[in-house]
PDB file of C-alpha atoms in Angstrom:
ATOM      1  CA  UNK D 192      -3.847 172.221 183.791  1.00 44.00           C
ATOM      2  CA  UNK D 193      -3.405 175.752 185.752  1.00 43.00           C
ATOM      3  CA  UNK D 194      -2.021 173.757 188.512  1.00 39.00           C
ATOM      4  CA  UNK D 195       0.092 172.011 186.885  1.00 39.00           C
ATOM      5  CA  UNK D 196       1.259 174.737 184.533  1.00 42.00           C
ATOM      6  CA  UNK D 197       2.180 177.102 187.873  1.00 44.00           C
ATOM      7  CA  UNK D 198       3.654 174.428 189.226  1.00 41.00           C
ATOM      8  CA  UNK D 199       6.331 173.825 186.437  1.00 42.00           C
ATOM      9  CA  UNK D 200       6.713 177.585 186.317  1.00 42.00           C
ATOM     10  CA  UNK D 201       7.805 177.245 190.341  1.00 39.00           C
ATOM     11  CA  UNK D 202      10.121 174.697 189.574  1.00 43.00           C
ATOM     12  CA  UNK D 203      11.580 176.038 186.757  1.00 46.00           C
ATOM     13  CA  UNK D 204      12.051 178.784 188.678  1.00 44.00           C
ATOM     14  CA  UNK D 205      13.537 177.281 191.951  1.00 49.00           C
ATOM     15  CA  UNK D 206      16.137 175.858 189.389  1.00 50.00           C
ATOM     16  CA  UNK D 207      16.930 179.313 188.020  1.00 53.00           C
ATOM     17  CA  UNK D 208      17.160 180.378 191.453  1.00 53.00           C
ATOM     18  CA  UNK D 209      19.628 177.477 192.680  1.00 53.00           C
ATOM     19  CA  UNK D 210      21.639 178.681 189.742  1.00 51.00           C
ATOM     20  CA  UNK D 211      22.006 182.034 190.129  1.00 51.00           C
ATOM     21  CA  UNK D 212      22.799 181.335 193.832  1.00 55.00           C
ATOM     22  CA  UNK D 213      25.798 178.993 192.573  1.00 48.00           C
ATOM     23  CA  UNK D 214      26.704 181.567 190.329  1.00 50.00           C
ATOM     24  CA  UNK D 215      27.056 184.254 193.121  1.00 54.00           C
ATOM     25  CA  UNK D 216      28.669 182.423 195.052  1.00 53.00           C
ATOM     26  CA  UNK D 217      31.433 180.990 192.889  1.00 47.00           C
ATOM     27  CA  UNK D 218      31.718 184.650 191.862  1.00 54.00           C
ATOM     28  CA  UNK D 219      31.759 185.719 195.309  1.00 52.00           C
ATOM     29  CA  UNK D 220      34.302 183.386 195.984  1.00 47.00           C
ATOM     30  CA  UNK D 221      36.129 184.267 193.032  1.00 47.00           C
ATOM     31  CA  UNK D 222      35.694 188.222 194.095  1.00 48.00           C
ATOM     32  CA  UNK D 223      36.980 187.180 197.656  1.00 45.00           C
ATOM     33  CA  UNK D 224      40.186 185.452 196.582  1.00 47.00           C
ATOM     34  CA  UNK D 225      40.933 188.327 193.952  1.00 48.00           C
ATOM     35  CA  UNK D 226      40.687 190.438 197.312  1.00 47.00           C
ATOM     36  CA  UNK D 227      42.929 188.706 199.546  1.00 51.00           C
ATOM     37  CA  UNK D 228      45.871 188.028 196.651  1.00 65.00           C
ATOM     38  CA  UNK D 229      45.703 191.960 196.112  1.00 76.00           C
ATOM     39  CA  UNK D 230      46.252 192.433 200.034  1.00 91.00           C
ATOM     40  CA  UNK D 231      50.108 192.508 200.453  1.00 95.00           C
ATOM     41  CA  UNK D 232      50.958 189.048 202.754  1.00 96.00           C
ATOM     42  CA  UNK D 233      51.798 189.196 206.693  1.00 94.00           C
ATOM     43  CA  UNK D 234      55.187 187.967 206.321  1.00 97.00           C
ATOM     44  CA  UNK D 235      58.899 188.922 206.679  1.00 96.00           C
ATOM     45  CA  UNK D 236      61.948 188.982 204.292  1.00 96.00           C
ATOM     46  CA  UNK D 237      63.926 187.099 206.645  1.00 94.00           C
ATOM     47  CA  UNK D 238      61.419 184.057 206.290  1.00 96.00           C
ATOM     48  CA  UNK D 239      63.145 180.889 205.165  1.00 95.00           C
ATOM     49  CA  UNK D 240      60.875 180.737 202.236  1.00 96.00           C
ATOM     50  CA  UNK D 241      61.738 184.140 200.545  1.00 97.00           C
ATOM     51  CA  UNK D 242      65.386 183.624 200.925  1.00 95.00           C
ATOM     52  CA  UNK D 243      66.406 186.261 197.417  1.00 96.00           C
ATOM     53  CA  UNK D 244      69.140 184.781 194.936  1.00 96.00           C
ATOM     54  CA  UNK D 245      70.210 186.083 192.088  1.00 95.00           C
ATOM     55  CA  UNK D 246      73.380 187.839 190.390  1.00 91.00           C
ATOM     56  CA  UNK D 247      73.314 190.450 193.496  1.00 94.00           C
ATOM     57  CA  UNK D 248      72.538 188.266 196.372  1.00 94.00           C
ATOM     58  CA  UNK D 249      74.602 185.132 196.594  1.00 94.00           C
ATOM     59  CA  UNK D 250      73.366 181.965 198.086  1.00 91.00           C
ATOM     60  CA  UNK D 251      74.035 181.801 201.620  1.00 86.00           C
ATOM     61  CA  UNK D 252      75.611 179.130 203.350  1.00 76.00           C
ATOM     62  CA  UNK D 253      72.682 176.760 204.187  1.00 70.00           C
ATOM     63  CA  UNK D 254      72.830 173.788 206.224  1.00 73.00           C
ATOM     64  CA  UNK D 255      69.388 173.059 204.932  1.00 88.00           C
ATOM     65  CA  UNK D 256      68.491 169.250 205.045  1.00 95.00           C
ATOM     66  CA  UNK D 257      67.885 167.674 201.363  1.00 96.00           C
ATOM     67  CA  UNK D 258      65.379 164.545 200.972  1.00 97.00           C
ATOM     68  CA  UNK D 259      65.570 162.676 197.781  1.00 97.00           C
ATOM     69  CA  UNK D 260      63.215 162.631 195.436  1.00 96.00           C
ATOM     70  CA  UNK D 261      61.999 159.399 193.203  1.00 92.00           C
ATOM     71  CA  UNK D 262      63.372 160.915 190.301  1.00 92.00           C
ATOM     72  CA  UNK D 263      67.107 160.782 192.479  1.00 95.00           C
ATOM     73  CA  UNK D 264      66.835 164.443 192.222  1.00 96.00           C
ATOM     74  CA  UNK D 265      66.916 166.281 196.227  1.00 97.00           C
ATOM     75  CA  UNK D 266      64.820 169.479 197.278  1.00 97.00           C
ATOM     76  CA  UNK D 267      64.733 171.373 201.092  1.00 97.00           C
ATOM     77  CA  UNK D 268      63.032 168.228 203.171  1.00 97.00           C
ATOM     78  CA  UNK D 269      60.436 171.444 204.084  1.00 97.00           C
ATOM     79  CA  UNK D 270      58.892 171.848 200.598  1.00 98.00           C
ATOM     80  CA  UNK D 271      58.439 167.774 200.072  1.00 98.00           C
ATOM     81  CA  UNK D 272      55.403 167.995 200.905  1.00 98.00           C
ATOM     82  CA  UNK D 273      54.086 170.686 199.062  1.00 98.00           C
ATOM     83  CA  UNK D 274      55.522 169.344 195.956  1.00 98.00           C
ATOM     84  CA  UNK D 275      53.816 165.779 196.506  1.00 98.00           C
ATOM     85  CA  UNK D 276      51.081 167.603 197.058  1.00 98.00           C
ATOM     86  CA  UNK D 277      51.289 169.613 193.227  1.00 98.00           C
ATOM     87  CA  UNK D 278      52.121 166.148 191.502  1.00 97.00           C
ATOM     88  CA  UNK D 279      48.861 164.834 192.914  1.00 98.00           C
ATOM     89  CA  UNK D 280      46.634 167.616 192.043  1.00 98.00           C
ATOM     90  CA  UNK D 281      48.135 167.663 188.417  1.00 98.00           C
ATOM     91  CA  UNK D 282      47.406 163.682 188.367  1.00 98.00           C
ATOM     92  CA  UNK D 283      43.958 165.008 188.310  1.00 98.00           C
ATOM     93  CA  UNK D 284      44.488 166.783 185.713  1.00 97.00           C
ATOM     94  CA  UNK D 285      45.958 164.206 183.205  1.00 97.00           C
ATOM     95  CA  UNK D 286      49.050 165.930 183.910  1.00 98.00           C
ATOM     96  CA  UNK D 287      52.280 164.251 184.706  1.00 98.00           C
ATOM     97  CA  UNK D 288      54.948 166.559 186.431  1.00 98.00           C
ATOM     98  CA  UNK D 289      58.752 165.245 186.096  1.00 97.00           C
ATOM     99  CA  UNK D 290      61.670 166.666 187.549  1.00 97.00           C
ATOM    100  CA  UNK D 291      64.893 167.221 185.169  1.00 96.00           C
ATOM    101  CA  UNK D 292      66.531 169.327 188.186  1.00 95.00           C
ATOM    102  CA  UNK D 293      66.457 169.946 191.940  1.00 96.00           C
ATOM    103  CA  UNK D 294      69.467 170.682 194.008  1.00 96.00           C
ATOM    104  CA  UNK D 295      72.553 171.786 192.105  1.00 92.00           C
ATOM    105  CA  UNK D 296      75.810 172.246 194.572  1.00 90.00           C
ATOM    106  CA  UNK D 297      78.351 174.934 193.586  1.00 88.00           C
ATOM    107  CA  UNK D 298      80.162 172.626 191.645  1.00 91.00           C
ATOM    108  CA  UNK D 299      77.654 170.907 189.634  1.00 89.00           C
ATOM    109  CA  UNK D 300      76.354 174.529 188.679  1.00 86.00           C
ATOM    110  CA  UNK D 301      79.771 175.361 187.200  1.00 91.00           C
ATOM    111  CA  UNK D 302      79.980 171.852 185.407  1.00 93.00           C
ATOM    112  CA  UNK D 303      76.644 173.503 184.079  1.00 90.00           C
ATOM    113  CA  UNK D 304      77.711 177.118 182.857  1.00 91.00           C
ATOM    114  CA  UNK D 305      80.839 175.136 181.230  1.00 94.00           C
ATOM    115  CA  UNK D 306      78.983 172.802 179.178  1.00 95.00           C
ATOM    116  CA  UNK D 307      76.676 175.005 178.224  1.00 94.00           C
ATOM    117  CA  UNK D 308      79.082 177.682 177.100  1.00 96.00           C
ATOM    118  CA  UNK D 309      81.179 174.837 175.521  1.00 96.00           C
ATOM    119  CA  UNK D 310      78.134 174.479 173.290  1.00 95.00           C
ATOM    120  CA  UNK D 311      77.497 177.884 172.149  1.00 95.00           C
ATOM    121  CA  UNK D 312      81.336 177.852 170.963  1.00 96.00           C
ATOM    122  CA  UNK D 313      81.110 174.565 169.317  1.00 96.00           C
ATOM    123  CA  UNK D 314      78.372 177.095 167.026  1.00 95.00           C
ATOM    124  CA  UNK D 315      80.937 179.473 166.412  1.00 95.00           C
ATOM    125  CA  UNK D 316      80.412 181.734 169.332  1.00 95.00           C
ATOM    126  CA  UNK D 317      83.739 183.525 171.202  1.00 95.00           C
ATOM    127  CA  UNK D 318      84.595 182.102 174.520  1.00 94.00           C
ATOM    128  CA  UNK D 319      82.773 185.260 175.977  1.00 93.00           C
ATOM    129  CA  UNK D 320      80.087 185.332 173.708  1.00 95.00           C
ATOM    130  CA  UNK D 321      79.080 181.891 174.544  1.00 93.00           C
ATOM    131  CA  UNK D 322      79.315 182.498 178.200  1.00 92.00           C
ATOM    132  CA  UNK D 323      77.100 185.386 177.998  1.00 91.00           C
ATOM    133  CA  UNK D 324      74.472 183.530 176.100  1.00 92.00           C
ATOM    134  CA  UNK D 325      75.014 180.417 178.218  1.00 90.00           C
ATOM    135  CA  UNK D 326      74.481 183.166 181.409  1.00 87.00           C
ATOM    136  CA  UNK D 327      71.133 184.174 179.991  1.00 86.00           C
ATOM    137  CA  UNK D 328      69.461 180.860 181.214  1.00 84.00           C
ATOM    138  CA  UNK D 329      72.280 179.562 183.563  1.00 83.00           C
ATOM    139  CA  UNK D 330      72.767 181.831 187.181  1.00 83.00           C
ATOM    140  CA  UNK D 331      76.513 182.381 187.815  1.00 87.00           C
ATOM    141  CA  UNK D 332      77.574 179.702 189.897  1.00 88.00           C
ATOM    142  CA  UNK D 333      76.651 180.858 193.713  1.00 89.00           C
ATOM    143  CA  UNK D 334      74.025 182.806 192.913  1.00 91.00           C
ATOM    144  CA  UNK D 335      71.669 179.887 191.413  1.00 92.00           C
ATOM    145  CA  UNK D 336      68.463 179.593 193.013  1.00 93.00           C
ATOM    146  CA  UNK D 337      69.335 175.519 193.154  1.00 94.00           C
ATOM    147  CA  UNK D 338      71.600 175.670 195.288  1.00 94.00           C
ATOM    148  CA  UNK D 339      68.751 176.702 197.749  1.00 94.00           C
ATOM    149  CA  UNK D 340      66.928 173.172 197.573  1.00 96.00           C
ATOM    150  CA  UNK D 341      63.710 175.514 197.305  1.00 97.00           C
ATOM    151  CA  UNK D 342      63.664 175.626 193.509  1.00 97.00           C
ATOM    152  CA  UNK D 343      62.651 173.003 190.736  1.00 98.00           C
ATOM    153  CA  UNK D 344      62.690 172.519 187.069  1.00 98.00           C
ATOM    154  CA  UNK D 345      59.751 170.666 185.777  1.00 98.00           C
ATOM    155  CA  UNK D 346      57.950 169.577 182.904  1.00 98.00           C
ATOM    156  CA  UNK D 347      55.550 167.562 182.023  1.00 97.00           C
ATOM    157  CA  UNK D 348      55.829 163.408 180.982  1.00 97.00           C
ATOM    158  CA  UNK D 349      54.126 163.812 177.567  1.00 97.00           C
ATOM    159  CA  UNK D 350      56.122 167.141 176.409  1.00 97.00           C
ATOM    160  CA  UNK D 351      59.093 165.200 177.211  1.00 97.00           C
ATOM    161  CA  UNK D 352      58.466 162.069 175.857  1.00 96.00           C
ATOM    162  CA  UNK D 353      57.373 163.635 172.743  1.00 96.00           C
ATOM    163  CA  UNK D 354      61.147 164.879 172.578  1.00 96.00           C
ATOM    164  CA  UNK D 355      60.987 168.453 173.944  1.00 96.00           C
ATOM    165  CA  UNK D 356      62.967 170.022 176.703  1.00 95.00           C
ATOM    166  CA  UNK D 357      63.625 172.877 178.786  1.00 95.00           C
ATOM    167  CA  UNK D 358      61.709 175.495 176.278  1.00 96.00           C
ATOM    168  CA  UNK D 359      60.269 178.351 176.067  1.00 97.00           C
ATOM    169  CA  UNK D 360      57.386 177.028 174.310  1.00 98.00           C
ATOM    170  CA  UNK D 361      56.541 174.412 177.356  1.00 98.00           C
ATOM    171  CA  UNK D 362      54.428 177.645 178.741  1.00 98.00           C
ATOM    172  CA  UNK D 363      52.410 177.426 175.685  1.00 98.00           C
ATOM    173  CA  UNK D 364      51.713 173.643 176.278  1.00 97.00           C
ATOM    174  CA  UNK D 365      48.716 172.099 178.581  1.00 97.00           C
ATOM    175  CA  UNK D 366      51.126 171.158 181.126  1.00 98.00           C
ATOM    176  CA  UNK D 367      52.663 174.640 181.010  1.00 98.00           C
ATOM    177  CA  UNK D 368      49.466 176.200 181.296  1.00 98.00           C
ATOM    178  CA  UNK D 369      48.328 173.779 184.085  1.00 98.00           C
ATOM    179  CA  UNK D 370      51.430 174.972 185.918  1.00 98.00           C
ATOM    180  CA  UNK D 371      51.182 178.361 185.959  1.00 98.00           C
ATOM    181  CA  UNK D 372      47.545 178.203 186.925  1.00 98.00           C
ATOM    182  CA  UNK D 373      47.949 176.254 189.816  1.00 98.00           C
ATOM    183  CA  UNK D 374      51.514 176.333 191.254  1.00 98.00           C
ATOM    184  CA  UNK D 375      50.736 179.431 193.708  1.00 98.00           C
ATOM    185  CA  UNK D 376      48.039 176.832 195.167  1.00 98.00           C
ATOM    186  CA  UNK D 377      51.011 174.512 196.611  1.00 98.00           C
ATOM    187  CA  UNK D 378      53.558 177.823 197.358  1.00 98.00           C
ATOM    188  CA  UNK D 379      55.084 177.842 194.305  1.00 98.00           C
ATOM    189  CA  UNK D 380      55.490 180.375 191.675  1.00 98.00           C
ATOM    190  CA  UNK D 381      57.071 180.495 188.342  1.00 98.00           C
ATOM    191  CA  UNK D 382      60.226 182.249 189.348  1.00 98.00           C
ATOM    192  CA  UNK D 383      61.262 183.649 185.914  1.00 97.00           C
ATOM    193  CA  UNK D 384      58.131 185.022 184.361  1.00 97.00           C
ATOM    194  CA  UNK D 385      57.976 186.679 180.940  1.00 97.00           C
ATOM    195  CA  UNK D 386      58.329 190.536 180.429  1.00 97.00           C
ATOM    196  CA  UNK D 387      60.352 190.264 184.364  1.00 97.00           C
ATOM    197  CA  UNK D 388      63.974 189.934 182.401  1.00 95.00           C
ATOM    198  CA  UNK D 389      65.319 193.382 183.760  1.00 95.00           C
ATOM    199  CA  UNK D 390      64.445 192.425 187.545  1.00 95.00           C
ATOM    200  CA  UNK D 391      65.264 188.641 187.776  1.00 95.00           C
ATOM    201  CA  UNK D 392      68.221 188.920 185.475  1.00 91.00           C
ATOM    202  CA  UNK D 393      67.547 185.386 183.600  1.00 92.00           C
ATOM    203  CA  UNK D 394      64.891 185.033 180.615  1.00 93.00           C
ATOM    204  CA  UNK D 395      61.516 183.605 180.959  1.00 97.00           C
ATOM    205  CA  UNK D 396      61.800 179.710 182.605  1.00 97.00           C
ATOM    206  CA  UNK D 397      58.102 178.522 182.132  1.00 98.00           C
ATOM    207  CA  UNK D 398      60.048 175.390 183.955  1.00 98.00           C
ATOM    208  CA  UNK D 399      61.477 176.847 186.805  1.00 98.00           C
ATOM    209  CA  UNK D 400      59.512 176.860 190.006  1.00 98.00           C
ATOM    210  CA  UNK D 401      60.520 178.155 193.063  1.00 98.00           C
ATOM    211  CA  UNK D 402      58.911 177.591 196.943  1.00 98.00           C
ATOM    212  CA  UNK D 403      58.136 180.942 198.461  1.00 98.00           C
ATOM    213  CA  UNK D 404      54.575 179.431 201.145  1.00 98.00           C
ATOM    214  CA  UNK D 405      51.199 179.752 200.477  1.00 98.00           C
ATOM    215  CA  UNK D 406      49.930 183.213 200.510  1.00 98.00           C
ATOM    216  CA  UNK D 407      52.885 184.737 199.108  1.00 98.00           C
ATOM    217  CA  UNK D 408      52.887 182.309 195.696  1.00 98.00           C
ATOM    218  CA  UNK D 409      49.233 183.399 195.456  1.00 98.00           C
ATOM    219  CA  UNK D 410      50.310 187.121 195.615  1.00 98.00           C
ATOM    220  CA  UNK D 411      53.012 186.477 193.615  1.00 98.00           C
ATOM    221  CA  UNK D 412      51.226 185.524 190.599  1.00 98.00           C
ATOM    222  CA  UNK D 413      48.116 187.248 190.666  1.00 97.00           C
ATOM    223  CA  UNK D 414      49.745 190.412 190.694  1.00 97.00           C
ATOM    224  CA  UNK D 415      52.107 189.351 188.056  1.00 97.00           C
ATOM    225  CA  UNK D 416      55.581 190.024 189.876  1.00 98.00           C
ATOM    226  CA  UNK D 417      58.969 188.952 190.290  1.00 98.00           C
ATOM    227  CA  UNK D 418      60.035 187.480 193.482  1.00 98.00           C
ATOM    228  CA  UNK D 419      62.679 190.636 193.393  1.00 98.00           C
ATOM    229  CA  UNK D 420      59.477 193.015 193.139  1.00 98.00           C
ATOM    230  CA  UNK D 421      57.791 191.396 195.653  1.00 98.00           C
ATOM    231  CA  UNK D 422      60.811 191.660 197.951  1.00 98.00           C
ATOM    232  CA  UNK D 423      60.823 195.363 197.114  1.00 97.00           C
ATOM    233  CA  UNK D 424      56.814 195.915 198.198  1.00 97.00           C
ATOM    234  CA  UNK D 425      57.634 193.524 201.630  1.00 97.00           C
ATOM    235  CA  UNK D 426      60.559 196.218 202.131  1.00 96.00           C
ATOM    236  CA  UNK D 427      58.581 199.189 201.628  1.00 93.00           C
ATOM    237  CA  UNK D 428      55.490 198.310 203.565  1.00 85.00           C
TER     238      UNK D 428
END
């Protein structure tokens, strides 16, 4: 009954041990990525990817090359297959990514700013006051990040279907949530984050994603930053 007895005991504690070496190593990993998304990224400003616009810094004239999307919306053909790539792993998830928005031209983005400012007046606003509030989730027209092809507003199927839209709240939801956890894994980052108002000049878009690569996304939002702030620390390396 000894035998037996030390024999469980070993077992039991080969299991214990198989454990605890899982453990330390998820937390190892864990430790190791925490490591390398606090280590500022080997890239450039000029990079394709972390082309800035906002109300400073205009969108440039691009003759990037737009691939259409099932939805009918386009994107940069160079991030299709990173997005394809973030619909499938949220599949796995339960979640269902759709696109509401994708490339805007010049034009369409004004056709934007003047609905949505017609719709702040229709509630009693002045013309300017309804511009201003319309310009507090809609870039001036030339300095929208859609008009880069590299930025995307998502949500997903079941907060949509359930009647919601482009809200605030959406970061509260599972899909929200889902999104902002795994974006930077697929080089995207949630390009209007909250608390960032001052630098990025447009409130918080739990919607809005943006293509910036890889390493940088994961910098990006581990260290909680703006893409301007992020800019900055590239600048000042």
């Amino acid at each position: 009954m000894a035998f037996f007895a030390d024999e469980a005991r070993i077992t039991h504690t080969h299991q214990g041990n198989r454990q605890t070496n899982a453990e330390n190593n998820e937390e190892s990993a864990a430790k190791k990525k925490q490591a390398t998304n606090k280590k500022l990224p080997s890239v450039s400003v000029k990079d394709w990817e972390l082309m800035l616009v906002n109300k400073d810094n205009p969108a440039p004239d691009s003759s990037m090359e737009l691939v259409e999307l099932e939805s009918g919306y386009k994107i940069d053909k160079r991030i299709k297959t990173a997005y394809d790539n973030l619909l499938q792993a949220a599949l796995k998830s339960d979640i269902r990514l759709i696109v509401l928005s994708g490339y805007r031209s010049l034009q369409e983005q004004e056709a934007i700013l003047a609905t949505d400012t017609e719709d702040y007046m229709a509630q009693g606003y002045s013309e300017s006051e309804a511009k201003k509030k319309a310009l507090d989730y809609v870039a001036t027209p030339g300095c929208s990040e859609h008009q880069t092809g590299l930025a995307l507003d998502v949500l997903d199927d079941s907060w949509y279907q359930s009647g919601r839209g482009l809200e605030t709240d959406f970061g509260k939801s599972k899909g929200g949530k889902w999104l902002a956890a795994n974006c930077a894994d697929y080089g995207f980052i949630i390009r209007y984050p909250e608390g960032k108002e001052a630098q990025t000049g447009i409130k918080y878009e739990p919607w809005h994603i943006r293509y910036v690569g890889v390493e940088s996304a994961r910098y990006i939002m581990a260290n909680n930053l703006s893409l301007e702030e992020y800019i900055d620390q590239l600048k000042s390396r």
